[in-house]
mmCIF file of C-alpha atoms and ligand atoms in Angstrom:
data_model
loop_
_atom_site.group_PDB
_atom_site.id
_atom_site.type_symbol
_atom_site.label_atom_id
_atom_site.label_comp_id
_atom_site.label_asym_id
_atom_site.label_seq_id
_atom_site.Cartn_x
_atom_site.Cartn_y
_atom_site.Cartn_z
ATOM 1 C CA MET A 1 9.090 -19.891 -17.883
ATOM 2 C CA THR A 2 9.670 -16.450 -16.444
ATOM 3 C CA GLU A 3 12.923 -15.239 -15.016
ATOM 4 C CA ARG A 4 11.453 -15.536 -11.431
ATOM 5 C CA GLN A 5 10.681 -19.174 -11.665
ATOM 6 C CA GLY A 6 14.101 -20.526 -12.052
ATOM 7 C CA HIS A 7 16.866 -20.683 -14.932
ATOM 8 C CA VAL A 8 17.259 -18.158 -17.661
ATOM 9 C CA GLN A 9 19.450 -20.384 -19.878
ATOM 10 C CA GLY A 10 22.797 -20.472 -17.630
ATOM 11 C CA LEU A 11 21.675 -18.005 -14.948
ATOM 12 C CA SER A 12 19.663 -19.243 -11.851
ATOM 13 C CA GLU A 13 17.231 -16.940 -10.103
ATOM 14 C CA HIS A 14 19.710 -16.961 -7.075
ATOM 15 C CA GLU A 15 22.640 -15.628 -9.264
ATOM 16 C CA LEU A 16 20.338 -12.969 -10.997
ATOM 17 C CA SER A 17 19.306 -11.846 -7.431
ATOM 18 C CA GLU A 18 22.927 -11.612 -6.282
ATOM 19 C CA ILE A 19 23.906 -9.435 -9.443
ATOM 20 C CA ARG A 20 20.770 -7.507 -8.950
ATOM 21 C CA MET A 21 21.633 -6.698 -5.261
ATOM 22 C CA LEU A 22 25.148 -5.986 -6.083
ATOM 23 C CA ILE A 23 24.233 -3.373 -8.615
ATOM 24 C CA GLU A 24 21.704 -1.785 -6.447
ATOM 25 C CA GLU A 25 24.094 -1.686 -3.561
ATOM 26 C CA ARG A 26 26.922 -0.053 -5.396
ATOM 27 C CA THR A 27 24.894 2.338 -7.748
ATOM 28 C CA GLY A 28 21.474 2.727 -6.108
ATOM 29 C CA ILE A 29 19.835 1.471 -9.554
ATOM 30 C CA CYS A 30 16.892 -0.651 -8.604
ATOM 31 C CA PHE A 31 15.616 -3.289 -10.919
ATOM 32 C CA ASP A 32 12.006 -4.066 -9.764
ATOM 33 C CA GLU A 33 9.480 -6.162 -11.340
ATOM 34 C CA SER A 34 8.688 -3.789 -14.098
ATOM 35 C CA ARG A 35 12.570 -3.905 -15.263
ATOM 36 C CA GLU A 36 12.898 -7.580 -14.543
ATOM 37 C CA ARG A 37 12.957 -8.729 -18.224
ATOM 38 C CA PHE A 38 15.298 -5.863 -19.202
ATOM 39 C CA PHE A 39 17.595 -6.956 -16.351
ATOM 40 C CA SER A 40 17.699 -10.514 -17.159
ATOM 41 C CA THR A 41 18.040 -10.276 -20.964
ATOM 42 C CA ARG A 42 20.958 -7.719 -20.549
ATOM 43 C CA VAL A 43 22.836 -9.819 -18.064
ATOM 44 C CA LEU A 44 22.333 -12.931 -20.267
ATOM 45 C CA GLU A 45 23.634 -11.032 -23.296
ATOM 46 C CA HIS A 46 26.706 -10.148 -21.316
ATOM 47 C CA LEU A 47 27.177 -13.744 -20.263
ATOM 48 C CA ARG A 48 27.245 -14.480 -23.945
ATOM 49 C CA THR A 49 29.525 -11.974 -24.757
ATOM 50 C CA LYS A 50 31.955 -12.798 -22.144
ATOM 51 C CA GLU A 51 31.667 -16.301 -23.578
ATOM 52 C CA MET A 52 31.002 -17.512 -20.008
ATOM 53 C CA GLU A 53 28.685 -20.540 -19.362
ATOM 54 C CA ARG A 54 27.419 -19.892 -15.820
ATOM 55 C CA GLY A 55 26.201 -17.085 -13.887
ATOM 56 C CA THR A 56 28.607 -17.978 -11.046
ATOM 57 C CA ASP A 57 31.571 -17.256 -13.205
ATOM 58 C CA LEU A 58 30.081 -13.924 -14.115
ATOM 59 C CA LEU A 59 29.320 -13.296 -10.217
ATOM 60 C CA ARG A 60 32.744 -14.163 -9.341
ATOM 61 C CA ALA A 61 34.255 -11.999 -12.128
ATOM 62 C CA ILE A 62 32.341 -8.912 -11.100
ATOM 63 C CA ARG A 63 33.089 -9.182 -7.395
ATOM 64 C CA LYS A 64 36.750 -9.707 -8.179
ATOM 65 C CA SER A 65 37.431 -7.155 -10.995
ATOM 66 C CA ASN A 66 36.239 -3.486 -11.244
ATOM 67 C CA VAL A 67 36.717 -3.632 -14.759
ATOM 68 C CA GLU A 68 34.396 -6.541 -15.050
ATOM 69 C CA TYR A 69 31.986 -5.061 -12.955
ATOM 70 C CA GLU A 70 31.799 -1.818 -14.971
ATOM 71 C CA ALA A 71 31.583 -3.684 -18.239
ATOM 72 C CA LEU A 72 28.388 -5.208 -16.827
ATOM 73 C CA LEU A 73 27.208 -2.147 -15.537
ATOM 74 C CA GLU A 74 27.500 -0.260 -18.648
ATOM 75 C CA ARG A 75 25.204 -2.869 -20.217
ATOM 76 C CA LEU A 76 22.495 -2.285 -17.530
ATOM 77 C CA LEU A 77 22.235 1.494 -17.769
ATOM 78 C CA THR A 78 19.397 3.291 -19.245
ATOM 79 C CA GLN A 79 21.049 6.295 -21.074
ATOM 80 C CA GLU A 80 18.357 7.745 -23.360
ATOM 81 C CA THR A 81 18.613 11.427 -23.584
ATOM 82 C CA SER A 82 18.305 14.329 -26.091
ATOM 83 C CA PHE A 83 18.944 17.935 -26.489
ATOM 84 C CA PHE A 84 16.366 20.213 -24.938
ATOM 85 C CA ARG A 85 14.568 17.011 -23.877
ATOM 86 C CA TYR A 86 11.680 18.998 -21.934
ATOM 87 C CA PRO A 87 11.232 22.259 -23.812
ATOM 88 C CA GLY A 88 9.093 23.575 -20.779
ATOM 89 C CA VAL A 89 12.130 23.130 -18.394
ATOM 90 C CA TYR A 90 14.545 25.319 -20.926
ATOM 91 C CA GLU A 91 11.905 27.704 -21.085
ATOM 92 C CA ALA A 92 11.490 28.107 -17.272
ATOM 93 C CA PHE A 93 15.089 28.097 -17.047
ATOM 94 C CA GLU A 94 15.724 30.803 -19.533
ATOM 95 C CA LYS A 95 12.853 33.193 -18.484
ATOM 96 C CA ARG A 96 12.514 32.632 -14.630
ATOM 97 C CA VAL A 97 15.730 31.373 -13.323
ATOM 98 C CA LEU A 98 18.331 33.034 -15.381
ATOM 99 C CA PRO A 99 17.020 36.462 -14.816
ATOM 100 C CA GLU A 100 16.519 35.852 -11.156
ATOM 101 C CA LEU A 101 20.056 34.551 -10.803
ATOM 102 C CA HIS A 102 21.324 37.344 -12.884
ATOM 103 C CA VAL A 103 20.004 40.006 -10.430
ATOM 104 C CA LYS A 104 21.323 37.995 -7.301
ATOM 105 C CA LYS A 105 24.837 37.494 -8.550
ATOM 106 C CA PHE A 106 25.783 39.812 -11.382
ATOM 107 C CA TRP A 107 27.563 42.430 -8.899
ATOM 108 C CA LYS A 108 29.187 39.461 -6.808
ATOM 109 C CA ASN A 109 32.992 39.056 -7.472
ATOM 110 C CA PRO A 110 33.871 36.607 -8.953
ATOM 111 C CA ARG A 111 30.731 36.545 -11.159
ATOM 112 C CA THR A 112 30.115 32.920 -11.245
ATOM 113 C CA LEU A 113 27.307 30.346 -12.083
ATOM 114 C CA ARG A 114 27.844 26.912 -10.866
ATOM 115 C CA ILE A 115 25.652 24.145 -12.360
ATOM 116 C CA TRP A 116 25.489 20.441 -11.778
ATOM 117 C CA SER A 117 24.062 17.854 -14.501
ATOM 118 C CA ALA A 118 23.853 14.895 -12.333
ATOM 119 C CA GLY A 119 23.438 11.735 -14.512
ATOM 120 C CA CYS A 120 24.422 13.742 -17.754
ATOM 121 C CA SER A 121 24.414 10.610 -19.956
ATOM 122 C CA THR A 122 26.098 11.522 -23.388
ATOM 123 C CA GLY A 123 26.016 15.222 -22.719
ATOM 124 C CA GLU A 124 23.021 16.512 -24.397
ATOM 125 C CA GLU A 125 21.552 17.880 -21.213
ATOM 126 C CA PRO A 126 24.559 20.012 -20.001
ATOM 127 C CA TYR A 127 25.285 21.216 -23.306
ATOM 128 C CA SER A 128 21.459 22.291 -23.750
ATOM 129 C CA VAL A 129 22.068 24.180 -20.284
ATOM 130 C CA ALA A 130 25.263 25.697 -21.801
ATOM 131 C CA ILE A 131 23.290 26.915 -25.054
ATOM 132 C CA THR A 132 20.537 28.282 -22.946
ATOM 133 C CA ILE A 133 22.961 30.277 -20.765
ATOM 134 C CA ALA A 134 25.123 31.450 -23.967
ATOM 135 C CA ASP A 135 22.014 32.692 -25.633
ATOM 136 C CA SER A 136 20.002 34.348 -22.802
ATOM 137 C CA LEU A 137 21.992 35.474 -20.178
ATOM 138 C CA SER A 138 22.982 38.961 -20.222
ATOM 139 C CA PHE A 139 26.394 39.734 -20.815
ATOM 140 C CA ALA A 140 27.040 36.189 -20.768
ATOM 141 C CA GLU A 141 30.854 36.625 -21.734
ATOM 142 C CA SER A 142 31.355 38.172 -18.618
ATOM 143 C CA TRP A 143 30.134 35.375 -16.342
ATOM 144 C CA ASN A 144 32.445 32.674 -15.121
ATOM 145 C CA VAL A 145 30.024 29.724 -16.093
ATOM 146 C CA GLU A 146 30.987 26.305 -14.606
ATOM 147 C CA ILE A 147 29.089 23.213 -15.587
ATOM 148 C CA LEU A 148 29.877 20.202 -13.976
ATOM 149 C CA ALA A 149 28.459 17.012 -15.973
ATOM 150 C CA THR A 150 28.604 13.738 -14.215
ATOM 151 C CA ASP A 151 27.652 10.142 -14.992
ATOM 152 C CA VAL A 152 28.559 6.508 -13.724
ATOM 153 C CA GLY A 153 28.885 5.421 -17.207
ATOM 154 C CA ARG A 154 32.334 5.746 -18.829
ATOM 155 C CA HIS A 155 31.168 5.129 -22.443
ATOM 156 C CA ALA A 156 28.627 7.954 -22.254
ATOM 157 C CA LEU A 157 31.143 10.309 -20.738
ATOM 158 C CA LYS A 158 33.510 9.670 -23.778
ATOM 159 C CA HIS A 159 30.714 10.359 -26.051
ATOM 160 C CA ALA A 160 29.793 13.584 -24.026
ATOM 161 C CA GLU A 161 33.630 14.703 -24.239
ATOM 162 C CA ARG A 162 33.918 14.174 -28.174
ATOM 163 C CA GLY A 163 30.550 16.209 -28.187
ATOM 164 C CA ILE A 164 29.405 14.906 -31.790
ATOM 165 C CA TYR A 165 25.670 14.366 -32.358
ATOM 166 C CA THR A 166 23.181 13.105 -35.021
ATOM 167 C CA GLY A 167 19.639 12.275 -35.578
ATOM 168 C CA ARG A 168 16.906 12.367 -32.930
ATOM 169 C CA SER A 169 19.429 13.550 -30.184
ATOM 170 C CA ILE A 170 19.796 16.764 -32.008
ATOM 171 C CA ALA A 171 16.452 17.129 -33.645
ATOM 172 C CA SER A 172 15.299 19.818 -31.086
ATOM 173 C CA VAL A 173 18.376 22.162 -31.669
ATOM 174 C CA ASN A 174 16.930 24.854 -34.026
ATOM 175 C CA GLU A 175 18.762 26.340 -37.203
ATOM 176 C CA LYS A 176 20.119 29.404 -35.243
ATOM 177 C CA GLN A 177 21.535 27.345 -32.444
ATOM 178 C CA LEU A 178 22.895 24.692 -34.826
ATOM 179 C CA ALA A 179 24.897 27.559 -36.676
ATOM 180 C CA ASN A 180 26.025 29.338 -33.586
ATOM 181 C CA HIS A 181 27.092 26.371 -31.458
ATOM 182 C CA PHE A 182 27.905 23.544 -33.624
ATOM 183 C CA THR A 183 30.252 22.514 -36.456
ATOM 184 C CA PRO A 184 29.241 19.833 -39.116
ATOM 185 C CA SER A 185 31.523 16.826 -38.440
ATOM 186 C CA GLY A 186 30.872 13.819 -40.708
ATOM 187 C CA ARG A 187 27.080 12.845 -40.689
ATOM 188 C CA GLY A 188 26.796 14.819 -37.382
ATOM 189 C CA PHE A 189 27.593 18.090 -35.695
ATOM 190 C CA GLN A 190 30.169 18.890 -33.076
ATOM 191 C CA VAL A 191 29.833 21.300 -30.125
ATOM 192 C CA LYS A 192 32.041 24.264 -30.733
ATOM 193 C CA PRO A 193 34.978 24.914 -28.308
ATOM 194 C CA ARG A 194 33.297 27.868 -26.552
ATOM 195 C CA LEU A 195 30.446 25.536 -25.426
ATOM 196 C CA ARG A 196 32.604 22.621 -24.571
ATOM 197 C CA LYS A 197 34.992 24.911 -22.234
ATOM 198 C CA MET A 198 31.715 25.635 -20.301
ATOM 199 C CA VAL A 199 31.418 21.919 -19.292
ATOM 200 C CA SER A 200 33.609 19.647 -17.460
ATOM 201 C CA PHE A 201 32.857 16.042 -17.432
ATOM 202 C CA ALA A 202 33.635 13.483 -14.631
ATOM 203 C CA GLN A 203 32.701 9.983 -13.785
ATOM 204 C CA MET A 204 30.962 9.952 -10.469
ATOM 205 C CA ASN A 205 28.519 7.491 -8.814
ATOM 206 C CA LEU A 206 25.761 9.301 -7.244
ATOM 207 C CA ALA A 207 25.382 6.420 -4.627
ATOM 208 C CA SER A 208 28.682 7.781 -3.029
ATOM 209 C CA ALA A 209 28.810 11.028 -1.554
ATOM 210 C CA VAL A 210 31.230 13.098 -3.321
ATOM 211 C CA TYR A 211 31.663 16.825 -2.492
ATOM 212 C CA VAL A 212 31.209 18.917 -5.505
ATOM 213 C CA GLY A 213 31.142 22.506 -3.920
ATOM 214 C CA ARG A 214 28.112 24.669 -3.799
ATOM 215 C CA MET A 215 25.775 24.961 -6.965
ATOM 216 C CA ASP A 216 23.376 27.498 -7.980
ATOM 217 C CA MET A 217 21.305 24.998 -10.030
ATOM 218 C CA ILE A 218 21.255 21.035 -10.145
ATOM 219 C CA PHE A 219 19.686 19.248 -13.175
ATOM 220 C CA CYS A 220 19.130 15.605 -12.062
ATOM 221 C CA MET A 221 16.479 14.596 -14.714
ATOM 222 C CA ASN A 222 15.217 10.915 -15.178
ATOM 223 C CA VAL A 223 17.947 9.506 -12.844
ATOM 224 C CA LEU A 224 15.827 9.231 -9.567
ATOM 225 C CA ILE A 225 13.133 7.074 -11.293
ATOM 226 C CA TYR A 226 15.713 4.400 -11.155
ATOM 227 C CA PHE A 227 16.579 4.515 -7.600
ATOM 228 C CA SER A 228 14.717 3.090 -4.424
ATOM 229 C CA GLU A 229 12.575 5.484 -2.486
ATOM 230 C CA GLU A 230 15.209 5.664 0.290
ATOM 231 C CA ARG A 231 18.249 6.400 -1.916
ATOM 232 C CA ARG A 232 16.065 9.046 -3.662
ATOM 233 C CA ARG A 233 15.521 10.853 -0.348
ATOM 234 C CA ALA A 234 18.903 10.651 0.384
ATOM 235 C CA LEU A 235 19.931 12.108 -2.946
ATOM 236 C CA VAL A 236 17.343 14.892 -2.915
ATOM 237 C CA GLN A 237 18.700 15.916 0.616
ATOM 238 C CA ARG A 238 22.112 15.934 -0.590
ATOM 239 C CA PHE A 239 21.250 18.172 -3.433
ATOM 240 C CA TYR A 240 19.345 20.572 -1.025
ATOM 241 C CA ASP A 241 22.558 20.739 0.998
ATOM 242 C CA THR A 242 24.589 21.352 -2.031
ATOM 243 C CA LEU A 243 22.367 24.176 -3.378
ATOM 244 C CA GLU A 244 23.069 27.949 -2.503
ATOM 245 C CA PRO A 245 20.096 29.437 -0.881
ATOM 246 C CA GLY A 246 17.695 30.720 -3.702
ATOM 247 C CA GLY A 247 19.204 27.805 -6.066
ATOM 248 C CA TYR A 248 17.115 25.586 -8.287
ATOM 249 C CA LEU A 249 16.710 21.800 -8.661
ATOM 250 C CA PHE A 250 15.385 20.537 -11.986
ATOM 251 C CA LEU A 251 13.925 16.858 -12.003
ATOM 252 C CA GLY A 252 12.314 14.782 -14.584
ATOM 253 C CA HIS A 253 8.742 15.065 -15.447
ATOM 254 C CA SER A 254 7.819 11.912 -13.763
ATOM 255 C CA GLU A 255 9.770 12.642 -10.539
ATOM 256 C CA SER A 256 8.241 14.169 -7.646
ATOM 257 C CA ILE A 257 9.609 15.135 -4.259
ATOM 258 C CA SER A 258 6.387 16.077 -2.807
ATOM 259 C CA LYS A 259 6.306 13.365 0.000
ATOM 260 C CA MET A 260 9.722 14.023 0.907
ATOM 261 C CA PRO A 261 10.878 15.966 4.173
ATOM 262 C CA VAL A 262 13.136 18.569 2.452
ATOM 263 C CA LYS A 263 11.905 22.247 2.524
ATOM 264 C CA PHE A 264 12.080 23.091 -1.287
ATOM 265 C CA GLN A 265 9.549 25.664 -2.647
ATOM 266 C CA ALA A 266 7.692 23.796 -5.513
ATOM 267 C CA ILE A 267 7.226 26.379 -8.262
ATOM 268 C CA VAL A 268 4.793 25.374 -11.066
ATOM 269 C CA LEU A 269 5.562 26.734 -14.403
ATOM 270 C CA ASN A 270 3.806 25.859 -17.596
ATOM 271 C CA ASP A 271 4.219 21.893 -17.695
ATOM 272 C CA CYS A 272 7.021 21.546 -14.937
ATOM 273 C CA ILE A 273 7.844 21.973 -11.525
ATOM 274 C CA LEU A 274 10.847 23.726 -10.180
ATOM 275 C CA TYR A 275 12.371 23.289 -6.682
ATOM 276 C CA ARG A 276 13.875 26.241 -5.144
ATOM 277 C CA LYS A 277 15.839 26.110 -2.061
ATOM 278 C CA PRO A 278 14.537 29.015 0.105
ATOM 279 C CA THR A 279 16.771 31.701 1.690
ATOM 280 C CA ALA A 280 16.947 31.764 5.524
ATOM 281 C CA GLU A 281 14.570 34.638 5.524
ATOM 282 C CA GLU A 282 12.031 32.845 3.447
ATOM 283 C CA LEU A 283 12.179 29.671 5.545
ATOM 284 C CA GLN A 284 10.250 31.733 8.304
ATOM 285 C CA LYS A 285 7.298 31.765 5.541
ATOM 286 C CA PRO A 286 4.851 29.000 4.341
ATOM 287 C CA GLU A 287 6.988 26.389 2.675
ATOM 288 C CA LEU A 288 5.099 25.470 -0.454
ATOM 289 C CA VAL A 289 4.761 28.309 -3.027
ATOM 290 C CA THR A 290 2.703 27.588 -6.198
ATOM 291 C CA GLU A 291 3.029 29.959 -9.011
ATOM 292 C CA GLY A 292 1.454 30.668 -12.247
ATOM 293 C CA ARG A 293 2.926 30.617 -15.730
ATOM 294 C CA ALA A 294 6.559 31.769 -16.594
HETATM 295 C C1 SAM B 301 18.080 8.116 -18.693
HETATM 296 S S1 SAM B 301 19.496 8.827 -18.547
HETATM 297 C C2 SAM B 301 19.116 10.715 -18.160
HETATM 298 C C3 SAM B 301 20.020 11.682 -18.823
HETATM 299 C C4 SAM B 301 19.606 13.011 -18.856
HETATM 300 N N1 SAM B 301 19.771 13.515 -17.494
HETATM 301 C C5 SAM B 301 18.224 13.190 -19.293
HETATM 302 O O1 SAM B 301 17.313 13.451 -18.675
HETATM 303 O O2 SAM B 301 18.173 13.305 -20.420
HETATM 304 C C6 SAM B 301 19.814 8.446 -16.937
HETATM 305 C C7 SAM B 301 21.431 8.677 -16.735
HETATM 306 O O3 SAM B 301 21.760 8.453 -15.115
HETATM 307 C C8 SAM B 301 23.017 7.596 -15.230
HETATM 308 N N2 SAM B 301 23.008 7.025 -13.815
HETATM 309 C C9 SAM B 301 22.343 6.096 -13.184
HETATM 310 N N3 SAM B 301 22.597 5.730 -11.971
HETATM 311 C C10 SAM B 301 23.713 6.597 -11.686
HETATM 312 C C11 SAM B 301 24.509 6.627 -10.480
HETATM 313 N N4 SAM B 301 24.350 5.780 -9.496
HETATM 314 N N5 SAM B 301 25.510 7.575 -10.620
HETATM 315 C C12 SAM B 301 25.538 8.446 -11.561
HETATM 316 N N6 SAM B 301 24.964 8.316 -12.780
HETATM 317 C C13 SAM B 301 23.965 7.386 -12.732
HETATM 318 C C14 SAM B 301 22.788 6.837 -16.114
HETATM 319 O O4 SAM B 301 24.214 6.190 -16.668
HETATM 320 C C15 SAM B 301 22.393 7.461 -17.483
HETATM 321 O O5 SAM B 301 23.205 8.049 -18.151
#
């Protein structure tokens, strides 16, 4: 019997659907048919952990208590990540974006770079951004670099704040980066204070419009894929409004905004697409710029 056909041991189709709708309404995360089994298995696991017998008990609990709601949400989040997850993105960031922003902002006072890692999971993404900046931005020490890293998952953020990584998560960090930016800690490696200070972590739900100030770059990789088309559009528009003219949006490899009505320039570099917010003068020119290699 499939989940859609009726009961999943203690959970009726109706209860599952109510839970699914509540999660989607509050977070934007959509559990469509392809993620149906994942969803019902995780909800059932949660029901058992909580020693509840019926789905109605769980529904009542998550409606009444934010703590109960967040406990279930934590179980439903997909938080897979790693350092330098897409090497092509970091190469484009280092070779194309940072030099361009350096020219644009070096003589500004204060000399600030503001970056948002939206959906940062356990922190590998914002720390990879910090490492790239520390290693390749000219006169990196003279810049005021602020990386805001946000996620809806509190457990992931706690991990990120500790900054200790092992195994596969850190496999793409090279020897030099490991020596420069980490100290051995137990069986893993902890980010050094200099890197840690570049990043501020905060719990934030992307389904609620929270003002974060103007950003030069936004990394929102592998988050939009979990949202409905409508939420995706709204969020991409919000990212556009948040970016400085000339600022960049980085999305995951399978995330495209080609059908959305925002006026980003799509720049193709190696195996990735960067989205650049045009300046006022550039908006007079053709919208879509497709370029060659980095
Ligand atoms: C697959 S991870 C991506 C991590 C990282 N950006 C990367 O590409 O490696 C997706 C992250 O998005 C977060 N997320 C999902 N829905 C969210 C929401 N409504 N608000 C904030 N974060 C959300 C999840 O908690 C998870 O950590």
